[in-house]
Amino acid sequence: MPFDFSFTPDQEAFRAAVRSFLEREVAPIVAEMDETEEFPASTVKRMQTEGYFGVPVPEAYGGLGLGKVGYCILLEELGRVDASHGTIVGAHTSLGTTPLLYYGTEEQKQNWLVPAARGEKLLAFSLTEPGSGSDSGAVHTVAERDHDAWTLTGTKIYVSNGREADAVIVMAGNDVKLGPNGGVTAFVVDKGTPGFTVGRCEKKMGLHGTSTAELLLDHVAVGPKNVLGEVGKGFHVAMTALDVGRVSLGAASLGGMEAACSAAADFAKNRTQFGLPISEFEAIQFKLADMAMHIEALRYLVYHAAAHQDRMGEDPATWGRLERQSKTRESAIVKCLASEWASEAVDEALQIHGGLGYIRGTPIERAYRDARISEIFEGTNEIQRLVIARDVLTRGL
Ligand SMILES: Cc1cc2nc3c(=O)[nH]c(=O)nc-3n(C[C@H](O)[C@H](O)[C@H](O)COP(=O)(O)OP(=O)(O)OC[C@H]3O[C@@H](n4cnc5c(N)ncnc54)[C@H](O)[C@@H]3O)c2cc1C
């Protein structure tokens, strides 16, 4: 069978619509948002109205039904304009709607997925704790069970959208002794549930439009309708969502690299030193060439992985073990390469801008601060390398 890497006319039309929307509505507010460090509520509302918070969710559940490829198109375009908006959409969609779509009951889909995809509710995903980051299966938040009733107690940190979300996917330990396989359960918890409060919000190097919040659970009473997937299988729920997240994060990094490369090329053509535009110097040209090579390679990687996830469908029960493993390896490869190439691209693009690149408020200075987190969140790149190496050692290439 021939390989076909082209987008359909509908996908191209979606990209064009998103690009023009973002240029018109989002680009003009980004510099001020970065300075004030405020959540961009009005542009988020506009994006929700456009359906951009439910792109991969099937139309039957209130989404646009454009699959992971459509979703990556959105994230790539967001990456070109603003990483904060990309993170808000990503935390909500990859990490919030995926667990509901893949593991939710029909009742849970109607209660949480449909309003989330329609943009009526914002979601967040909460795995990380003060004592459990990379070792994410070592959850300390306790889920105590009394027949059908559950009580959740613990502290979660670094939750993107944590301050604004209407509901949060929370990982809690139903039996600490069992560890990640059998000891962690996923819950969907509404804000406003007694005992569930937002704690401190972090000040950050970048992503100034996003909240990164502490969530406090003090004997939060929930019931069977809040249990997402099987009891004890929450770690699988989290990892499946992260597989989606890592590919979309790759798409956002791709967009960021495209913007950095274009800005650097434009600047180089217009900045004259030694009587010539600096674009005439090979030292500058080689930086642009390296960026272009990475961009080209990443385009294939991102959309290959997204199309693979689309082919696998949305019912984890139908996935074979090998298929699951190759999806996880692919997602880790995309995330790791994309985030490192993006950091390199913004660094070199900043260098091409010279002193101007270091001046607060220039787009490349913001992009430099925004890009760094992608090597850390959704699993650090050290953890991605462990995932990839373990798979190579067990399955081979
Ligand atoms: C802005 C932001 C947004 C975030 N959003 C969310 C969110 O929405 N939901 C959520 O649940 N979490 C979120 N996180 C948390 C994020 O996923 C974690 O910070 C990340 O997984 C790393 O965990 P840690 O910070 O505890 O670092 P640690 O796990 O303490 O790691 C410290 C260092 O040790 C390395 N290390 C650890 N173990 C190993 C090992 N076995 N081998 C080699 N090196 C190792 C790490 O790679 C890292 O370099 C967010 C974080 C930030 C900063």
mmCIF file of C-alpha atoms in Angstrom, residues 14 18 39 44-46 50 52 95 109 135-136 154 191 207 237 240 260 267 276 284 322 326 331 337 344 389-390 393:
data_model
loop_
_atom_site.group_PDB
_atom_site.id
_atom_site.type_symbol
_atom_site.label_atom_id
_atom_site.label_comp_id
_atom_site.label_asym_id
_atom_site.label_seq_id
_atom_site.Cartn_x
_atom_site.Cartn_y
_atom_site.Cartn_z
ATOM 1 C CA PHE A 14 -9.983 23.459 9.102
ATOM 2 C CA VAL A 18 -8.140 28.051 12.704
ATOM 3 C CA PHE A 39 -5.937 33.704 32.248
ATOM 4 C CA VAL A 44 -10.909 30.999 25.672
ATOM 5 C CA LYS A 45 -14.670 31.663 25.572
ATOM 6 C CA ARG A 46 -14.455 32.541 21.863
ATOM 7 C CA GLU A 50 -15.921 27.800 17.818
ATOM 8 C CA TYR A 52 -11.984 24.243 19.569
ATOM 9 C CA LEU A 95 -5.880 15.029 29.505
ATOM 10 C CA LYS A 109 -20.111 11.085 28.908
ATOM 11 C CA ASP A 135 7.257 8.340 39.900
ATOM 12 C CA SER A 136 3.645 9.100 39.069
ATOM 13 C CA GLY A 154 -4.717 14.532 49.624
ATOM 14 C CA LYS A 191 -15.399 21.889 41.524
ATOM 15 C CA LEU A 207 3.060 30.035 29.992
ATOM 16 C CA VAL A 237 -6.344 5.796 32.300
ATOM 17 C CA THR A 240 -3.543 6.546 27.860
ATOM 18 C CA ALA A 260 10.514 30.832 15.536
ATOM 19 C CA PHE A 267 14.638 39.311 10.931
ATOM 20 C CA LEU A 276 24.964 43.004 4.237
ATOM 21 C CA ILE A 284 22.980 32.385 10.142
ATOM 22 C CA LEU A 322 1.709 -4.740 20.678
ATOM 23 C CA SER A 326 3.990 0.891 19.768
ATOM 24 C CA SER A 331 4.173 9.185 21.660
ATOM 25 C CA LEU A 337 12.261 15.002 19.997
ATOM 26 C CA GLU A 344 16.927 24.404 20.226
ATOM 27 C CA ALA A 389 14.605 2.229 25.934
ATOM 28 C CA ARG A 390 12.494 -0.284 27.884
ATOM 29 C CA LEU A 393 14.970 -3.758 25.131
#
